[in-house]
Coordinates of C-alpha atoms in Angstrom, one line a residue:
M1279 CA 115.2 100.4 113.4
I1280 CA 112.3 100.5 110.9
C1281 CA 109.6 97.8 111.0
Y1282 CA 106.3 96.9 109.3
A1283 CA 103.2 95.2 110.7
G1284 CA 100.8 92.9 109.0
I1285 CA 97.5 91.6 110.4
D1286 CA 95.6 88.6 109.0
L1287 CA 92.1 89.3 110.3
H1288 CA 89.5 86.6 110.9
A1289 CA 86.1 86.5 112.5
T1290 CA 87.2 85.9 116.1
N1291 CA 90.9 86.3 116.1
S1292 CA 93.8 87.9 114.2
V1293 CA 97.4 87.1 113.5
L1294 CA 99.8 90.0 114.1
V1295 CA 103.3 89.8 112.6
V1296 CA 106.0 92.6 112.8
I1297 CA 109.1 92.4 110.6
D1298 CA 112.2 94.6 110.2
E1299 CA 113.9 95.9 107.1
A1300 CA 115.5 92.5 106.4
D1301 CA 112.2 90.6 106.7
R1302 CA 113.2 89.2 110.1
V1303 CA 110.2 88.5 112.3
L1304 CA 110.3 90.6 115.4
Y1305 CA 106.9 89.6 116.7
Q1306 CA 104.3 87.0 115.8
K1307 CA 101.2 86.0 117.7
R1308 CA 97.6 85.0 117.3
L1309 CA 95.4 87.4 119.3
R1310 CA 91.7 87.4 119.9
N1311 CA 89.8 90.3 118.2
D1312 CA 90.1 92.7 121.1
L1313 CA 91.3 96.2 120.2
P1314 CA 93.1 97.0 123.5
L1315 CA 94.9 93.7 123.3
I1316 CA 96.1 94.3 119.7
L1317 CA 97.2 97.9 120.6
A1318 CA 99.1 96.6 123.6
A1319 CA 101.0 94.1 121.3
L1320 CA 101.9 96.9 118.9
E1321 CA 102.9 99.4 121.5
P1322 CA 106.6 98.4 121.7
Y1323 CA 106.9 99.1 118.0
R1324 CA 104.9 102.3 117.9
T1325 CA 107.9 104.6 117.0
P1326 CA 109.7 102.4 114.4
V1327 CA 106.6 101.0 112.7
Q1328 CA 106.1 102.5 109.3
G1329 CA 102.7 101.2 108.7
V1330 CA 100.1 98.5 109.6
V1331 CA 98.5 96.4 106.9
V1332 CA 95.0 95.0 107.4
E1333 CA 93.5 92.7 104.8
S1334 CA 90.1 94.0 103.5
T1335 CA 87.6 91.5 105.0
Y1336 CA 84.0 91.9 105.9
N1337 CA 84.8 92.9 109.5
W1338 CA 87.6 95.5 109.2
Y1339 CA 85.8 98.6 110.4
W1340 CA 86.5 98.2 114.1
L1341 CA 90.2 97.3 113.7
V1342 CA 91.1 99.9 111.1
D1343 CA 89.3 102.7 112.9
G1344 CA 90.8 101.8 116.2
L1345 CA 94.4 101.7 114.8
M1346 CA 93.9 105.0 113.0
D1347 CA 92.5 106.6 116.2
A1348 CA 95.6 105.3 118.0
G1349 CA 97.8 107.2 115.6
Y1350 CA 99.0 104.4 113.3
R1351 CA 99.4 104.7 109.6
V1352 CA 97.0 102.0 108.4
H1353 CA 96.8 100.4 104.9
L1354 CA 93.8 98.4 103.8
A1355 CA 95.1 95.6 101.5
H1356 CA 93.0 95.0 98.4
A1357 CA 92.6 91.2 98.6
P1358 CA 91.7 90.4 95.0
A1359 CA 94.7 92.3 93.7
L1360 CA 97.3 90.8 96.2
P1361 CA 100.1 89.0 94.4
Q1362 CA 100.3 85.4 95.6
Y1363 CA 103.6 84.1 96.9
S1364 CA 104.9 80.9 95.3
G1365 CA 107.4 78.2 96.1
L1366 CA 106.2 77.6 99.6
K1367 CA 105.4 74.0 100.7
H1368 CA 103.4 75.3 103.7
A1369 CA 101.3 78.4 104.1
D1370 CA 99.3 79.5 107.1
D1371 CA 97.9 82.6 108.8
Q1372 CA 101.4 83.6 110.0
H1373 CA 102.8 83.5 106.5
D1374 CA 99.8 85.5 105.2
A1375 CA 100.4 88.3 107.8
Q1376 CA 104.1 88.3 107.1
W1377 CA 103.4 88.5 103.4
L1378 CA 101.3 91.6 103.9
A1379 CA 104.0 93.3 105.9
H1380 CA 106.6 92.2 103.3
L1381 CA 104.6 93.8 100.4
L1382 CA 104.3 97.0 102.4
R1383 CA 108.0 97.1 102.9
L1384 CA 108.7 96.7 99.2
G1385 CA 106.1 99.3 98.3
L1386 CA 104.1 96.7 96.3
L1387 CA 101.0 96.5 98.4
P1388 CA 97.7 97.0 96.4
T1389 CA 95.6 99.1 98.8
G1390 CA 91.9 99.7 99.1
Y1391 CA 90.1 102.9 99.9
I1392 CA 89.4 103.5 103.6
Y1393 CA 86.0 105.2 103.5
P1394 CA 85.8 108.1 106.0
K1395 CA 84.1 106.9 109.2
A1396 CA 81.8 109.9 109.5
A1397 CA 80.1 109.2 106.1
R1398 CA 80.2 105.4 106.3
A1399 CA 77.0 105.2 108.4
V1400 CA 74.7 106.7 105.8
R1401 CA 76.3 104.7 103.0
D1402 CA 75.8 101.4 105.0
L1403 CA 72.2 102.5 105.7
L1404 CA 71.6 102.8 101.9
R1405 CA 73.1 99.3 101.5
K1406 CA 70.6 98.1 104.2
R1407 CA 67.8 99.6 102.1
S1408 CA 69.0 97.6 99.1
Q1409 CA 68.9 94.4 101.1
L1410 CA 65.4 95.1 102.3
V1411 CA 64.2 95.9 98.8
R1412 CA 65.6 92.5 97.6
H1413 CA 63.9 90.8 100.5
K1414 CA 60.6 92.5 99.7
T1415 CA 60.8 91.5 96.0
M1416 CA 61.4 87.9 97.1
V1417 CA 58.3 87.9 99.3
V1418 CA 56.1 89.6 96.7
L1419 CA 57.2 87.0 94.0
S1420 CA 56.5 84.2 96.5
V1421 CA 52.9 85.4 97.2
Q1422 CA 52.3 86.1 93.5
S1423 CA 53.4 82.6 92.7
L1424 CA 51.1 81.1 95.3
L1425 CA 48.1 83.0 94.2
T1426 CA 48.8 82.2 90.5
R1427 CA 48.9 78.5 91.4
L1428 CA 45.6 78.7 93.2
T1429 CA 43.6 81.1 91.1
G1430 CA 45.3 81.2 87.7
T1431 CA 45.6 85.0 87.9
R1432 CA 48.7 87.0 88.7
L1433 CA 48.1 90.0 90.9
S1434 CA 50.3 93.1 90.6
L1435 CA 51.9 94.6 93.7
P1436 CA 49.3 97.5 93.8
R1437 CA 46.5 95.0 93.8
L1438 CA 48.2 92.9 96.5
R1439 CA 48.4 96.0 98.6
Q1440 CA 44.7 96.5 98.2
L1441 CA 43.8 93.0 99.4
T1442 CA 41.8 92.9 102.6
P1443 CA 41.4 89.8 104.8
E1444 CA 38.0 89.2 103.3
G1445 CA 39.5 89.5 99.8
V1446 CA 42.2 87.0 100.6
R1447 CA 39.6 84.5 101.9
A1448 CA 37.6 85.0 98.8
L1449 CA 40.6 84.1 96.6
V1450 CA 42.1 81.2 98.7
P1451 CA 40.1 78.1 99.6
F1452 CA 41.9 76.8 102.7
P1453 CA 42.7 78.6 106.0
E1454 CA 46.3 77.5 105.9
Q1455 CA 46.8 79.2 102.5
V1456 CA 44.9 82.3 103.8
Q1457 CA 47.4 82.5 106.6
A1458 CA 50.4 82.1 104.2
V1459 CA 49.1 84.9 102.0
E1460 CA 48.3 87.2 105.0
S1461 CA 51.7 86.6 106.7
S1462 CA 53.4 87.5 103.4
L1463 CA 51.4 90.7 102.9
T1464 CA 52.2 91.7 106.5
V1465 CA 55.9 91.2 105.9
V1466 CA 55.7 93.3 102.7
Q1467 CA 53.9 96.1 104.5
C1468 CA 56.5 96.1 107.3
L1469 CA 59.4 96.1 104.8
E1470 CA 57.9 99.0 102.8
Q1471 CA 57.5 101.0 106.0
E1472 CA 61.2 100.4 106.9
I1473 CA 62.3 101.2 103.4
H1474 CA 60.3 104.5 103.4
T1475 CA 61.9 105.4 106.8
I1476 CA 65.4 104.8 105.5
E1477 CA 64.8 106.8 102.4
G1478 CA 63.7 109.7 104.5
T1479 CA 66.9 109.6 106.5
V1480 CA 69.0 109.4 103.3
R1481 CA 67.2 112.4 101.8
E1482 CA 67.7 114.4 104.9
A1483 CA 71.4 113.6 105.0
G1484 CA 71.8 114.3 101.3
R1485 CA 70.7 117.9 101.6
T1486 CA 74.1 118.7 103.2
Q1487 CA 76.1 116.7 100.7
P1488 CA 77.8 118.7 97.9
G1489 CA 76.8 117.2 94.6
Y1490 CA 73.6 115.5 95.8
A1491 CA 71.3 118.0 94.1
L1492 CA 73.6 118.2 91.1
L1493 CA 73.3 114.4 90.4
Q1494 CA 69.5 114.7 90.3
T1495 CA 69.9 116.8 87.1
V1496 CA 70.9 113.6 85.3
P1497 CA 67.9 111.9 83.6
G1498 CA 67.0 108.7 85.5
I1499 CA 68.7 109.7 88.7
G1500 CA 66.5 110.6 91.7
P1501 CA 67.2 111.1 95.4
I1502 CA 68.0 107.5 96.2
L1503 CA 70.2 106.8 93.2
A1504 CA 71.9 110.2 93.7
G1505 CA 72.7 109.3 97.4
T1506 CA 74.0 105.8 96.3
I1507 CA 76.3 107.2 93.6
L1508 CA 77.6 110.0 95.9
L1509 CA 78.2 107.8 98.9
E1510 CA 79.6 104.8 97.1
A1511 CA 82.0 106.8 94.9
G1512 CA 83.5 108.7 97.9
D1513 CA 86.4 111.0 97.1
L1514 CA 86.7 111.2 93.3
Q1515 CA 90.3 112.3 93.6
R1516 CA 91.2 108.6 94.1
F1517 CA 90.3 107.9 90.5
A1518 CA 93.1 109.1 88.2
T1519 CA 90.9 109.2 85.1
V1520 CA 87.2 108.8 84.2
G1521 CA 88.1 105.4 82.8
H1522 CA 89.2 104.2 86.2
F1523 CA 85.9 105.4 87.7
A1524 CA 83.8 103.7 84.9
S1525 CA 85.8 100.5 85.6
Y1526 CA 85.0 100.8 89.3
C1527 CA 81.3 101.1 88.4
R1528 CA 81.6 97.8 86.4
C1529 CA 80.7 99.7 83.3
V1530 CA 83.8 98.5 81.4
G1531 CA 84.3 95.1 79.9
S1532 CA 87.1 92.8 80.9
E1533 CA 89.1 90.8 78.4
H1534 CA 92.7 89.7 77.6
V1535 CA 93.8 90.2 74.0
S1536 CA 97.0 89.0 72.4
N1537 CA 97.9 89.5 68.7
G1538 CA 94.3 90.6 68.1
K1539 CA 92.9 87.4 69.6
R1540 CA 90.8 87.1 72.7
K1541 CA 92.7 85.0 75.2
G1542 CA 90.3 85.2 78.2
A1543 CA 88.7 87.6 80.6
G1544 CA 89.6 89.2 83.9
N1545 CA 87.5 89.6 87.0
T1546 CA 84.3 91.1 85.6
K1547 CA 83.0 91.5 89.2
N1548 CA 85.9 93.6 90.3
G1549 CA 84.5 96.9 91.3
N1550 CA 81.5 98.3 93.3
K1551 CA 78.3 96.3 92.8
Y1552 CA 76.2 99.1 94.3
L1553 CA 77.4 101.7 91.8
S1554 CA 76.9 99.1 89.0
W1555 CA 73.3 98.7 90.2
A1556 CA 72.7 102.4 90.5
F1557 CA 73.8 103.3 87.0
I1558 CA 71.9 100.3 85.4
E1559 CA 68.8 101.5 87.3
A1560 CA 69.4 105.1 86.1
A1561 CA 69.8 103.8 82.5
H1562 CA 66.5 102.0 82.7
F1563 CA 64.7 105.2 83.8
A1564 CA 66.6 107.4 81.4
I1565 CA 65.6 105.3 78.4
R1566 CA 62.0 105.3 79.5
Y1567 CA 61.6 109.1 80.0
E1568 CA 64.3 110.8 77.9
A1569 CA 63.9 110.8 74.1
V1570 CA 67.6 111.5 73.3
I1571 CA 68.9 108.7 75.4
R1572 CA 66.1 106.4 74.2
D1573 CA 67.2 107.1 70.6
Y1574 CA 70.9 106.3 71.5
Y1575 CA 69.8 103.1 73.2
Q1576 CA 67.8 102.0 70.2
R1577 CA 70.7 102.6 67.8
K1578 CA 72.9 100.5 70.0
Q1579 CA 70.3 97.8 70.3
A1580 CA 69.9 97.5 66.6
R1581 CA 73.6 96.5 66.3
T1582 CA 74.1 94.5 69.5
H1583 CA 72.4 92.7 72.4
P1584 CA 69.9 94.8 74.4
L1585 CA 71.9 94.2 77.6
V1586 CA 75.1 95.5 75.9
A1587 CA 73.1 98.6 74.8
L1588 CA 71.8 99.1 78.3
K1589 CA 75.3 98.9 79.7
A1590 CA 76.5 101.4 77.1
V1591 CA 73.9 103.9 78.4
A1592 CA 75.0 103.2 82.0
H1593 CA 78.6 103.8 81.0
K1594 CA 77.7 107.1 79.4
L1595 CA 75.9 108.2 82.6
A1596 CA 78.8 107.1 84.8
R1597 CA 81.3 109.1 82.8
A1598 CA 78.9 112.1 82.9
C1599 CA 78.5 111.9 86.7
Y1600 CA 82.3 111.7 87.2
H1601 CA 82.9 114.9 85.2
M1602 CA 79.9 116.7 86.8
L1603 CA 81.1 115.9 90.4
R1604 CA 84.7 116.9 89.6
A1605 CA 83.7 120.2 88.0
Q1606 CA 80.5 120.8 90.0
V1607 CA 78.5 121.5 86.9
P1608 CA 75.0 120.3 86.0
F1609 CA 74.3 117.6 83.4
D1610 CA 74.8 118.5 79.8
M1611 CA 72.8 116.3 77.4
S1612 CA 74.8 117.4 74.3
R1613 CA 78.1 116.5 75.8
A1614 CA 77.0 113.2 77.2
F1615 CA 74.9 111.9 74.2
G1616 CA 75.7 114.4 71.5

């Protein structure tokens, strides 16, 4: 007997369904999110089960890692690409889990990439840095807005860093407003310290990563962007062509065309938002400091919108990084922007 398992994963519980070759349900039960409990439920089917499907949700790490450590062949279902079943008057978690197993049996399951557990920690630390940077920006904008309302003058971040308690009291008339400004500056200082600590950890980890120094030969890419690109891209062998990689980086437009007419657009956010951010940031810096890339950007900008021109630079950089990492060669300006 051959069977297939599908798990519809939720925050506190999961629905496990096991089907056979004829789509008959052999096992179906809602279980709390406890790895030994789920492994015990799967144990009677360990030998015949051909694979276990887990839908890619925000909390899949513990389940996928546990199943793989237990020796199961695990597939991570790519949720946005899953074909929807139709014709059902009623659908629930049991049907969802059974549908995952059914797609696996037919060989039609769209799968996501299971990032290696060993490298996942540094990648997630970089994502935490991104979150802290956004939070810091929000706090800085808030205190700048407050001071602008009170004084009519907008202070830059370097000037905010230089503000002493006496300087704040000289700018702000009321004690409550002084407290608001000082608390914001304290938060900014704390966030900057944590960001600096994370960056040190990432740089240390990057020294052992092949391709980390290579990426820093690209104009606009420094240690943090190099680490982000390297860790978010993962194994480049999973991208069949450079076009697939550029699409994953959200550097390729999405539209549906029929008979030369635009009929709509696809999911423009399908891809990796961290890689998209990294290449847009790299494009900003490359335009600022590299004359050849700046000339390319200005030519594009003269014919189209500035954001489209910026995206074109990011696209060029993404393609260059793909070929560099695959061939392990440094950046070649003439090939990328010649």
